[in-house]
Short mmCIF file of C-alpha atoms in Angstrom, two decimals:
data_model
loop_
_atom_site.label_atom_id
_atom_site.label_comp_id
_atom_site.label_asym_id
_atom_site.label_seq_id
_atom_site.Cartn_x
_atom_site.Cartn_y
_atom_site.Cartn_z
CA MET A 355 7.43 -35.73 16.11
CA LYS A 356 5.67 -32.95 17.92
CA LYS A 357 2.43 -31.79 16.33
CA THR A 358 0.69 -28.53 16.97
CA ALA A 359 -2.80 -29.11 18.22
CA PRO A 360 -5.52 -26.88 16.88
CA GLY A 361 -6.09 -23.94 19.16
CA PRO A 362 -8.78 -21.36 19.49
CA ALA A 363 -7.31 -19.38 16.65
CA SER A 364 -7.72 -22.26 14.21
CA GLY A 365 -11.44 -21.86 13.79
CA ALA A 366 -11.54 -18.11 14.20
CA GLN A 367 -13.27 -16.27 11.38
CA LEU A 368 -13.27 -12.59 10.56
CA GLU A 369 -16.62 -10.87 10.07
CA GLY A 370 -17.84 -12.43 6.83
CA GLY A 371 -19.85 -10.47 4.29
CA ALA A 372 -18.97 -7.15 5.89
CA LEU A 373 -17.45 -5.40 2.87
CA GLY A 374 -18.70 -4.82 -0.64
CA THR A 375 -16.57 -3.81 -3.63
CA ALA A 376 -16.70 -0.12 -2.76
CA GLY A 377 -15.69 -0.79 0.85
CA ILE A 378 -12.54 -2.68 -0.15
CA VAL A 379 -11.64 -0.05 -2.75
CA PHE A 380 -11.83 2.64 -0.08
CA PHE A 381 -9.44 0.73 2.18
CA VAL A 382 -6.95 0.22 -0.64
CA VAL A 383 -7.07 3.72 -2.14
CA ALA A 384 -6.88 5.29 1.32
CA ALA A 385 -3.58 3.47 1.92
CA ALA A 386 -2.11 5.29 -1.08
CA ALA A 387 -2.93 8.72 0.47
CA PRO A 388 -3.73 10.43 -2.87
CA LEU A 389 -3.65 13.99 -1.52
CA LEU A 390 -0.24 13.60 0.07
CA VAL A 391 1.07 11.83 -3.03
CA MET A 392 -0.05 14.70 -5.22
CA ALA A 393 0.96 17.59 -2.95
CA GLY A 394 4.23 15.85 -2.08
CA VAL A 395 5.58 13.62 -4.81
CA ALA A 396 3.98 15.05 -7.98
CA PRO A 397 6.25 18.13 -8.03
CA LEU A 398 9.27 15.84 -7.61
CA ALA A 399 8.01 13.69 -10.52
CA LEU A 400 7.72 16.84 -12.64
CA ASN A 401 11.22 17.87 -11.66
CA VAL A 402 12.80 14.59 -12.76
CA GLY A 403 10.49 13.73 -15.67
CA GLY A 404 9.41 17.05 -17.13
CA ILE A 405 5.92 17.66 -18.46
CA GLY A 406 5.65 13.98 -19.49
CA ALA A 407 5.33 12.94 -15.82
CA PRO A 408 1.57 12.22 -16.07
CA GLY A 409 2.31 9.51 -18.61
CA GLY A 410 4.58 7.74 -16.11
CA TYR A 411 1.66 7.21 -13.75
CA ILE A 412 -0.40 5.74 -16.57
CA LEU A 413 2.41 3.37 -17.52
CA ALA A 414 2.79 2.21 -13.91
CA GLY A 415 -0.97 1.70 -13.66
CA LEU A 416 -1.00 -0.36 -16.86
CA ALA A 417 1.85 -2.55 -15.58
CA LEU A 418 0.04 -3.20 -12.30
CA GLY A 419 -3.18 -3.80 -14.21
CA VAL A 420 -1.42 -6.61 -16.06
CA PHE A 421 -0.26 -7.99 -12.71
CA ALA A 422 -3.87 -7.88 -11.47
CA ILE A 423 -5.00 -10.18 -14.30
CA GLY A 424 -3.20 -13.23 -12.92
CA PHE A 425 -3.46 -12.06 -9.31
CA THR A 426 -7.25 -12.01 -9.46
CA ALA A 427 -7.40 -15.32 -11.34
CA MET A 428 -5.66 -17.00 -8.42
CA SER A 429 -7.64 -15.09 -5.79
CA LYS A 430 -10.60 -17.46 -5.90
CA TYR A 431 -8.35 -20.30 -4.70
CA ILE A 432 -7.23 -18.27 -1.65
CA HIS A 433 -9.93 -17.93 0.96
CA ASN A 434 -8.00 -16.56 3.91
CA ALA A 435 -6.53 -13.21 4.92
CA GLY A 436 -2.94 -14.13 4.06
CA ALA A 437 -2.69 -12.38 0.66
CA PHE A 438 0.94 -12.48 -0.55
CA TYR A 439 1.82 -15.13 2.01
CA SER A 440 -0.90 -17.46 0.78
CA TYR A 441 -0.28 -16.81 -2.92
CA ILE A 442 3.43 -17.45 -2.63
CA SER A 443 3.00 -20.50 -0.37
CA LEU A 444 0.69 -22.17 -2.86
CA GLY A 445 2.64 -21.14 -5.94
CA LEU A 446 6.28 -21.35 -4.89
CA GLY A 447 6.08 -23.59 -1.84
CA PRO A 448 5.79 -23.14 1.94
CA ARG A 449 9.39 -22.07 2.48
CA TRP A 450 9.08 -19.08 0.14
CA GLY A 451 5.62 -18.45 1.54
CA LEU A 452 7.05 -18.09 5.03
CA ALA A 453 9.79 -15.84 3.67
CA ALA A 454 7.08 -13.72 2.07
CA ALA A 455 5.17 -13.61 5.36
CA VAL A 456 8.17 -12.23 7.24
CA LEU A 457 8.87 -9.70 4.49
CA ALA A 458 5.20 -8.64 4.37
CA LEU A 459 5.04 -8.05 8.11
CA VAL A 460 8.30 -6.09 8.08
CA SER A 461 7.28 -4.06 5.01
CA TYR A 462 3.77 -3.14 6.08
CA ASN A 463 4.98 -2.26 9.57
CA ALA A 464 7.73 -0.09 8.07
CA LEU A 465 5.20 1.68 5.87
CA GLU A 466 2.73 2.30 8.68
CA ILE A 467 5.19 3.25 11.41
CA GLY A 468 7.07 5.58 9.08
CA ILE A 469 3.84 7.34 8.17
CA PHE A 470 3.35 8.24 11.84
CA GLY A 471 6.37 10.49 11.36
CA ALA A 472 4.49 12.37 8.64
CA LEU A 473 1.45 12.61 10.90
CA GLY A 474 3.51 14.15 13.69
CA TYR A 475 5.32 16.54 11.37
CA PHE A 476 2.30 17.86 9.47
CA THR A 477 0.05 18.04 12.54
CA GLN A 478 2.69 19.94 14.51
CA SER A 479 3.37 22.47 11.74
CA THR A 480 -0.28 22.95 10.77
CA THR A 481 -1.63 23.44 14.29
CA ALA A 482 1.23 25.81 15.07
CA ASP A 483 0.52 27.85 11.92
CA LEU A 484 -3.25 27.92 12.25
CA VAL A 485 -3.98 28.10 15.99
CA GLY A 486 -0.60 28.71 17.61
CA LEU A 487 -0.60 25.32 19.38
CA ASP A 488 2.98 24.06 19.18
CA LEU A 489 3.16 20.58 20.68
CA PRO A 490 6.03 18.12 20.09
CA TRP A 491 5.65 16.01 16.96
CA GLY A 492 6.10 12.83 18.98
CA LEU A 493 3.02 13.62 21.05
CA TRP A 494 0.90 14.09 17.93
CA SER A 495 2.22 10.81 16.52
CA LEU A 496 1.37 8.94 19.73
CA ILE A 497 -2.13 10.43 19.76
CA GLY A 498 -2.45 9.10 16.22
CA VAL A 499 -1.36 5.64 17.39
CA GLY A 500 -4.18 5.67 19.95
CA LEU A 501 -6.77 6.73 17.39
CA ILE A 502 -5.69 4.11 14.85
CA TRP A 503 -5.68 1.41 17.55
CA PHE A 504 -9.23 2.39 18.57
CA LEU A 505 -10.55 2.26 15.02
CA GLY A 506 -8.55 -0.81 14.04
CA SER A 507 -9.83 -2.87 16.95
CA ARG A 508 -13.46 -2.07 16.17
CA SER A 509 -15.67 -3.62 13.50
CA VAL A 510 -14.42 -3.28 9.95
CA HIS A 511 -17.61 -1.28 9.33
CA VAL A 512 -16.32 1.46 11.64
CA GLY A 513 -13.06 1.73 9.72
CA ALA A 514 -14.93 1.69 6.42
CA ARG A 515 -17.16 4.59 7.40
CA PHE A 516 -14.18 6.54 8.71
CA LEU A 517 -12.26 5.98 5.49
CA ILE A 518 -15.07 6.95 3.15
CA LEU A 519 -15.35 10.27 4.95
CA LEU A 520 -11.63 11.03 4.88
CA LEU A 521 -10.98 9.73 1.38
CA SER A 522 -13.93 11.63 -0.04
CA ALA A 523 -12.63 14.82 1.55
CA GLU A 524 -9.07 14.50 0.26
CA THR A 525 -10.08 13.58 -3.27
CA GLY A 526 -12.79 16.23 -3.16
CA ILE A 527 -10.33 19.06 -2.53
CA LEU A 528 -8.22 17.90 -5.48
CA VAL A 529 -11.29 17.66 -7.70
CA LEU A 530 -12.23 21.20 -6.63
CA LEU A 531 -8.83 22.42 -7.81
CA ALA A 532 -9.19 20.50 -11.07
CA VAL A 533 -12.63 21.94 -11.82
CA ALA A 534 -11.42 25.48 -11.14
CA VAL A 535 -8.41 25.06 -13.43
CA LEU A 536 -10.53 23.55 -16.22
CA LEU A 537 -13.19 26.26 -16.00
CA ARG A 538 -10.57 29.00 -16.31
CA GLY A 539 -8.70 27.20 -19.05
CA GLY A 540 -5.49 26.97 -17.07
CA ALA A 541 -2.77 29.59 -17.18
CA GLU A 542 -2.07 29.41 -20.92
CA GLY A 543 -4.95 27.36 -22.31
CA LEU A 544 -5.39 23.60 -21.95
CA THR A 545 -2.87 21.46 -23.80
CA PHE A 546 -2.24 17.71 -23.95
CA GLU A 547 1.43 17.71 -24.86
CA SER A 548 2.17 15.92 -21.56
CA PHE A 549 0.91 12.72 -23.15
CA ALA A 550 2.97 12.99 -26.33
CA PRO A 551 5.38 10.01 -26.56
CA ALA A 552 8.37 12.34 -26.92
CA HIS A 553 7.62 13.84 -23.50
CA VAL A 554 6.52 10.64 -21.74
CA PHE A 555 9.54 8.61 -22.87
CA SER A 556 12.05 11.23 -21.85
CA PRO A 557 15.41 10.52 -20.14
CA GLY A 558 13.70 11.15 -16.77
CA LEU A 559 11.10 8.40 -17.22
CA GLY A 560 12.97 6.01 -14.92
CA GLY A 561 12.77 8.47 -12.04
CA VAL A 562 9.07 9.11 -12.67
CA LEU A 563 8.35 5.36 -12.76
CA THR A 564 10.19 4.90 -9.47
CA LEU A 565 7.90 7.41 -7.78
CA ALA A 566 4.83 6.20 -9.67
CA PHE A 567 5.21 2.53 -8.72
CA ALA A 568 5.76 3.56 -5.09
CA ALA A 569 2.54 5.60 -5.28
CA PHE A 570 0.51 2.43 -5.89
CA ILE A 571 1.86 0.58 -2.83
CA GLY A 572 -1.04 -1.02 -0.98
CA PHE A 573 -3.40 -1.76 -3.88
CA GLU A 574 -2.66 -5.49 -3.61
CA ALA A 575 -4.22 -5.48 -0.12
CA THR A 576 -7.63 -6.19 -1.66
CA ALA A 577 -6.91 -9.89 -1.11
CA LEU A 578 -6.43 -9.32 2.63
CA TYR A 579 -10.16 -8.63 2.98
CA ARG A 580 -11.31 -11.81 1.27
CA GLU A 581 -12.80 -13.34 4.42
CA GLU A 582 -14.73 -10.14 5.12
CA ALA A 583 -15.93 -9.59 1.55
CA LYS A 584 -19.37 -10.18 0.13
CA ASP A 585 -19.18 -12.72 -2.71
CA PRO A 586 -15.35 -12.63 -2.62
CA SER A 587 -14.83 -14.43 -5.95
CA ARG A 588 -16.40 -11.40 -7.64
CA THR A 589 -15.71 -8.64 -5.11
CA ILE A 590 -11.93 -9.06 -4.83
CA PRO A 591 -11.14 -8.98 -8.58
CA ARG A 592 -13.55 -6.10 -9.11
CA ALA A 593 -12.04 -4.10 -6.24
CA THR A 594 -8.49 -4.76 -7.45
CA TYR A 595 -9.18 -3.54 -10.98
CA LEU A 596 -11.11 -0.51 -9.74
CA ALA A 597 -8.35 0.48 -7.30
CA VAL A 598 -5.59 0.25 -9.93
CA ALA A 599 -7.66 2.08 -12.55
CA PHE A 600 -8.70 4.86 -10.18
CA LEU A 601 -5.21 5.48 -8.83
CA GLY A 602 -3.54 5.43 -12.24
CA LEU A 603 -6.05 7.75 -13.91
CA PHE A 604 -6.47 10.07 -10.92
CA TYR A 605 -2.73 10.50 -10.41
CA ALA A 606 -2.11 11.20 -14.09
CA PHE A 607 -5.05 13.61 -14.27
CA MET A 608 -4.02 15.62 -11.21
CA VAL A 609 -0.37 15.90 -12.32
CA TRP A 610 -1.64 17.13 -15.69
CA ILE A 611 -3.91 19.60 -13.89
CA ILE A 612 -1.03 21.17 -11.97
CA ILE A 613 0.85 21.63 -15.25
CA GLN A 614 -2.19 23.39 -16.72
CA ALA A 615 -2.59 25.53 -13.60
CA TYR A 616 0.81 27.18 -14.14
CA GLY A 617 1.60 26.47 -17.77
CA PRO A 618 4.36 23.99 -18.75
CA ASP A 619 7.36 26.30 -18.34
CA GLN A 620 6.27 27.86 -15.06
CA ALA A 621 5.22 24.48 -13.64
CA LEU A 622 8.69 23.03 -14.27
CA ALA A 623 10.34 26.10 -12.79
CA LEU A 624 8.27 25.85 -9.60
CA ALA A 625 8.83 22.08 -9.36
CA ALA A 626 12.54 22.85 -9.18
CA SER A 627 12.43 25.94 -6.93
CA ASP A 628 9.44 25.55 -4.58
CA PRO A 629 7.81 22.13 -5.08
CA ALA A 630 6.13 21.94 -1.68
CA ALA A 631 4.03 25.01 -2.44
CA MET A 632 2.75 24.06 -5.89
CA TYR A 633 -0.64 22.60 -5.06
CA PHE A 634 -1.28 24.97 -2.15
CA ASP A 635 -0.52 28.05 -4.22
CA ALA A 636 -2.52 26.71 -7.15
CA ILE A 637 -5.68 26.16 -5.12
CA GLU A 638 -5.22 29.53 -3.42
CA ASN A 639 -4.97 31.25 -6.80
CA TYR A 640 -7.84 29.37 -8.44
CA VAL A 641 -10.22 28.83 -5.51
CA GLY A 642 -9.17 31.00 -2.56
CA GLY A 643 -7.10 31.13 0.62
CA SER A 644 -9.63 29.17 2.66
CA ALA A 645 -9.31 26.26 0.23
CA SER A 646 -5.54 26.28 0.68
CA THR A 647 -5.97 26.13 4.46
CA LEU A 648 -8.46 23.30 4.07
CA MET A 649 -5.96 21.40 1.93
CA GLU A 650 -3.39 21.68 4.72
CA LEU A 651 -5.87 20.16 7.17
CA LEU A 652 -6.91 17.43 4.76
CA ILE A 653 -3.32 16.27 4.34
CA ILE A 654 -3.49 15.30 8.02
CA THR A 655 -6.71 13.36 7.51
CA SER A 656 -5.23 11.76 4.39
CA ILE A 657 -2.37 10.46 6.53
CA LEU A 658 -4.82 9.11 9.12
CA ALA A 659 -6.73 7.24 6.42
CA SER A 660 -3.50 5.72 5.11
CA LEU A 661 -2.45 4.70 8.63
CA LEU A 662 -5.74 2.92 9.28
CA ALA A 663 -5.59 1.07 5.96
CA PHE A 664 -2.04 -0.18 6.59
CA HIS A 665 -2.89 -1.03 10.21
CA ASN A 666 -5.73 -3.24 9.01
CA ALA A 667 -3.43 -4.92 6.50
CA ILE A 668 -0.88 -5.73 9.21
CA THR A 669 -3.41 -7.13 11.65
CA ARG A 670 -4.93 -9.38 9.00
CA TYR A 671 -1.53 -10.77 8.08
CA ALA A 672 -0.86 -11.44 11.75
CA PHE A 673 -4.28 -13.05 12.12
CA ALA A 674 -3.74 -15.38 9.15
CA LEU A 675 -0.29 -16.43 10.36
CA SER A 676 -1.54 -16.98 13.89
CA ARG A 677 -4.38 -19.16 12.68
CA GLU A 678 -1.84 -21.36 10.93
CA HIS A 679 0.30 -21.47 14.14
CA VAL A 680 3.22 -19.59 12.57
CA LEU A 681 2.78 -16.66 14.98
CA PRO A 682 1.59 -16.95 18.61
CA ARG A 683 -2.06 -18.01 18.79
CA VAL A 684 -3.01 -15.03 20.89
CA LEU A 685 -2.61 -12.82 17.79
CA GLY A 686 -5.44 -14.76 16.17
CA LYS A 687 -7.98 -13.88 18.84
CA LEU A 688 -11.02 -12.00 17.58
CA HIS A 689 -13.07 -9.51 19.53
CA PRO A 690 -16.27 -11.25 20.75
CA VAL A 691 -18.45 -8.39 19.49
CA TYR A 692 -16.58 -6.69 16.63
CA LYS A 693 -14.97 -9.84 15.13
CA SER A 694 -11.76 -7.87 14.65
CA PRO A 695 -8.21 -9.13 15.39
CA TYR A 696 -8.05 -6.85 18.41
CA VAL A 697 -5.01 -8.47 20.05
CA ALA A 698 -2.96 -8.12 16.86
CA SER A 699 -4.19 -4.52 16.67
CA ALA A 700 -2.98 -3.80 20.21
CA VAL A 701 0.41 -5.45 19.64
CA GLN A 702 1.00 -3.55 16.39
CA SER A 703 0.02 -0.26 18.04
CA LEU A 704 2.40 -0.95 20.93
CA LEU A 705 5.23 -1.62 18.47
CA ALA A 706 4.48 1.64 16.64
CA ALA A 707 4.43 3.57 19.94
CA VAL A 708 7.79 2.13 21.02
CA VAL A 709 9.47 3.02 17.70
CA ILE A 710 7.98 6.52 17.67
CA ALA A 711 9.06 7.14 21.27
CA GLY A 712 12.57 5.95 20.44
CA PHE A 713 12.90 8.32 17.48
CA ALA A 714 11.42 11.22 19.46
CA LEU A 715 13.71 10.68 22.46
CA ALA A 716 16.71 10.46 20.13
CA GLY A 717 15.84 13.86 18.68
CA ALA A 718 15.31 12.44 15.17
CA ASP A 719 13.60 14.41 12.45
CA PRO A 720 10.04 13.06 12.04
CA TYR A 721 10.08 13.62 8.29
CA LEU A 722 13.63 13.00 7.11
CA GLN A 723 14.28 10.04 9.37
CA LEU A 724 11.14 8.47 10.83
CA LEU A 725 9.13 8.88 7.63
CA LEU A 726 11.64 8.61 4.80
CA TRP A 727 14.11 6.18 6.35
CA VAL A 728 11.59 3.82 7.93
CA ASN A 729 9.06 4.01 5.10
CA SER A 730 11.42 3.28 2.20
CA PRO A 731 12.32 -0.35 3.09
CA GLY A 732 8.58 -1.02 3.04
CA VAL A 733 8.34 0.28 -0.54
CA VAL A 734 11.18 -2.02 -1.64
CA GLY A 735 9.70 -4.98 0.23
CA ILE A 736 6.23 -4.64 -1.29
CA ALA A 737 7.72 -4.30 -4.78
CA VAL A 738 9.64 -7.56 -4.23
CA LEU A 739 6.49 -9.25 -2.89
CA GLN A 740 4.52 -8.18 -5.96
CA ALA A 741 7.18 -9.74 -8.20
CA MET A 742 7.17 -12.92 -6.10
CA ALA A 743 3.37 -13.06 -6.29
CA ALA A 744 3.51 -12.79 -10.10
CA ALA A 745 5.96 -15.71 -10.15
CA ALA A 746 3.67 -17.65 -7.79
CA VAL A 747 0.67 -17.16 -10.09
CA LEU A 748 2.72 -18.39 -13.04
CA ALA A 749 3.86 -21.49 -11.11
CA PHE A 750 0.38 -22.20 -9.69
CA PHE A 751 -1.24 -22.42 -13.12
CA TRP A 752 1.73 -23.85 -15.00
CA ARG A 753 0.59 -27.49 -15.12
CA ASP A 754 -3.14 -26.88 -14.96
CA ARG A 755 -4.74 -23.66 -16.22
CA ARG A 756 -7.94 -24.62 -14.35
CA GLY A 757 -10.14 -23.42 -17.15
CA HIS A 758 -8.47 -20.01 -17.55
CA SER A 759 -7.05 -18.70 -20.81
CA VAL A 760 -3.34 -18.83 -21.60
CA TRP A 761 -3.33 -15.03 -21.64
CA ARG A 762 -4.72 -14.71 -18.12
CA VAL A 763 -2.62 -17.25 -16.24
CA ARG A 764 0.59 -17.50 -18.28
CA VAL A 765 1.21 -14.57 -20.60
CA ALA A 766 -0.06 -11.82 -18.26
CA PRO A 767 1.74 -13.14 -15.13
CA ALA A 768 4.98 -13.59 -17.10
CA ALA A 769 4.75 -10.05 -18.44
CA ALA A 770 3.89 -8.75 -14.97
CA LEU A 771 6.88 -10.58 -13.48
CA ALA A 772 9.24 -8.92 -15.98
CA MET A 773 7.75 -5.47 -15.40
CA LEU A 774 7.76 -5.79 -11.62
CA MET A 775 11.36 -6.97 -11.58
CA TYR A 776 12.20 -3.87 -13.61
CA ALA A 777 10.19 -1.71 -11.20
CA THR A 778 12.04 -3.21 -8.23
CA TRP A 779 15.38 -2.52 -9.89
CA LEU A 780 14.32 1.08 -10.56
CA ILE A 781 13.28 1.64 -6.95
CA VAL A 782 16.56 0.25 -5.62
CA ALA A 783 18.71 2.08 -8.18
CA LYS A 784 17.00 5.41 -7.50
CA MET A 785 16.53 4.99 -3.76
CA ASP A 786 17.85 8.49 -3.17
CA LEU A 787 14.61 9.86 -4.68
CA LEU A 788 12.67 8.12 -1.91
CA THR A 789 14.99 8.73 1.03
CA ALA A 790 16.84 12.00 0.37
CA ALA A 791 19.79 10.15 1.94
CA GLY A 792 23.28 9.10 0.90
CA PRO A 793 24.64 5.73 -0.34
CA ALA A 794 25.48 4.33 3.11
CA VAL A 795 21.98 4.88 4.51
CA ASN A 796 20.35 3.67 1.29
CA THR A 797 22.41 0.46 1.30
CA ILE A 798 21.26 -0.33 4.84
CA LEU A 799 17.62 0.41 4.00
CA VAL A 800 17.67 -1.76 0.88
CA ALA A 801 19.31 -4.60 2.84
CA VAL A 802 16.22 -4.90 5.05
CA THR A 803 14.42 -6.79 2.26
CA PRO A 804 16.95 -9.59 1.60
CA VAL A 805 17.60 -9.96 5.32
CA SER A 806 13.87 -10.38 5.98
CA LEU A 807 13.63 -12.99 3.23
CA MET A 808 16.61 -14.91 4.61
CA ILE A 809 15.09 -14.92 8.09
CA GLY A 810 11.85 -16.25 6.64
CA LEU A 811 13.66 -18.96 4.69
CA ALA A 812 15.58 -19.98 7.81
CA LEU A 813 12.34 -20.18 9.80
CA GLY A 814 10.87 -22.31 7.01
CA MET A 815 13.76 -24.75 7.14
CA ARG A 816 13.46 -24.96 10.92
CA LEU A 817 9.71 -25.53 10.77
CA ALA A 818 10.10 -28.19 8.06
CA ARG A 819 12.38 -30.16 10.39
CA ARG A 820 10.41 -29.69 13.60
CA ASN A 821 6.83 -29.94 12.31
CA PRO A 822 6.63 -31.15 8.70
CA ASP A 823 2.83 -31.52 8.83
CA LEU A 824 2.34 -27.91 9.82
CA TYR A 825 4.96 -26.81 7.28
CA ALA A 826 3.14 -28.63 4.47
CA ARG A 827 -0.16 -26.88 5.31
CA LEU A 828 1.22 -23.34 5.28
CA GLY A 829 -0.91 -21.01 3.21
CA THR A 830 -3.76 -23.48 2.77
CA THR A 831 -6.09 -22.54 5.63
CA ASP A 832 -9.66 -22.38 4.37
CA VAL A 833 -8.65 -22.84 0.73
CA ASP A 834 -11.31 -24.63 -1.28
CA ALA A 835 -10.30 -27.68 -3.21
CA GLU A 836 -9.76 -27.11 -6.91
CA PRO A 837 -12.82 -28.49 -8.75
CA ALA A 838 -10.83 -29.39 -11.85
CA VAL A 839 -8.84 -31.98 -9.90
CA PRO A 840 -10.59 -35.33 -9.28
CA ALA A 841 -11.47 -35.91 -5.66
CA GLU A 842 -9.28 -38.99 -5.40
CA GLU A 843 -6.23 -37.17 -6.70
CA PRO A 844 -4.43 -35.49 -3.78
CA SER A 845 -2.90 -32.11 -4.28
CA SER A 846 0.31 -30.86 -2.78
CA PRO A 847 0.31 -27.48 -1.16
CA ARG A 848 2.20 -26.18 -4.18
CA SER A 849 -0.35 -27.40 -6.72
CA ALA A 850 -3.45 -26.92 -4.61
CA GLY A 851 -3.36 -24.20 -4.25
CA ARG A 852 6.20 8.30 0.36
CA SER A 853 8.26 8.31 0.92
CA GLY A 854 9.66 10.71 -1.28
CA GLY A 855 12.54 12.99 -1.68
CA LEU A 856 12.65 16.19 0.27
CA ARG A 857 13.37 19.33 -1.64
CA HIS A 858 13.25 22.98 -0.78
CA GLY A 859 9.91 24.37 0.31
CA ARG A 860 8.51 27.24 2.24
CA PRO A 861 8.38 27.09 6.07
CA GLY A 862 5.76 24.77 7.44
CA ARG A 863 5.55 22.66 4.28
CA ARG A 864 7.75 19.94 2.92
CA ASN A 865 7.13 17.81 -0.08
CA GLY A 866 7.08 14.13 0.58
CA PHE A 867 5.46 10.94 -0.53
CA LEU A 868 3.62 8.29 1.38
CA THR A 869 2.63 5.05 0.26
CA GLU A 870 0.41 1.05 -0.23
CA ASP A 871 -14.42 1.89 2.22
CA PHE A 872 -17.45 1.42 2.40
CA ASP A 873 -20.20 -1.17 2.29
CA ARG A 874 -22.26 -1.11 -0.81
#
């Protein structure tokens, strides 16, 4: 039997103690791209769900908050950067863990690479409108790849400082709009009928929930920064709850604000006729034309922040898998100064550049095809991974609650599993909302998830035959032993352990949705 000898990647450690709670929250919230979600998907949510759309975001946030209860309980037993891969390996076994690893890499790469299409599209249209510089979208996307590679290969502190600046700017412009609307009392006076059960639980709630769950993609990445967190047993749970709470409340608040800005009837009419212009026109009317121009620029920076956050997630997955000898060891190399997975960063950036160049040379639309078609399989994949992680938490604590309450490690994970399975079904059933494509394209895009899982399962079976020792250790790198289990009792690995639709809009703007930091 051939055994894999420990290599240089085995003992490699990311920069420990580099991120506080606020830093991790910034990485996670930046991935969600709040400004683009609001300017792009909120009008679509209004169109399908009516004035009760804000309630859909709250419901999605509550469901993911329940998921976070068990997710954070298990987080203290996972001390590496593997996140879903490690959770599922320890809860459901190495074979499903490896399947999750393949799906996670495919999904996060799909999310990030697709978002480069949005970067190219919005940068091309904005620079052409504002300064008359009309460069090909592919060139702007490739420039973005270079910038994200530079930041991603540096210290996590550099990325954190970059993200706090960009995220503060994009949320700030939305808060400015909100304050202006509130001070003027909206178009017809402030009302709260959006939160009435009759409006929230309308026939369009399923469509709103589809878009709302997709808007949270990336929040689970808090666990990816465990090795770089200060006091991770406290920082990771705190960051997870804060990220979910902020996104849920902020999304609901800003959708409610846009309804108040126009009045319920006019808001629904605009959501159907000119959705892409809603937020831009609102801030122009309530604040001024310069604020509308600034919002156009900040959408570009919002996309950059999201790209960096997803890039970091991908490189940390690659690092964790390399350290466990699942991926080539070279991907586990850390920069001697910055302690960043710089080789994984370079490889991921090269992959993104190749895909972007291929789409550009083929004459593809950067928004309709590179963004929506490439991004959407990532949304489905992450939803499936969240459901698998909920099942893994349930299995991990099934025989031994390890001092946790029944509510935290059994009831909450079981409820989260049911809700996330429903969310996954909604996303698949209403895929046309995310892709603006027909049944044939949607079928192919949805198939990416089961195919990725099957490839991962096949790799697991192969690894179990060729190197059973390595197979048995999958997902356990740097995991502390469970204190509740006596030292002489061995533990098995199982127990030890925006896309969005495109509707009509004015020239130079399209409504879309993108998915999925700072040191305190």
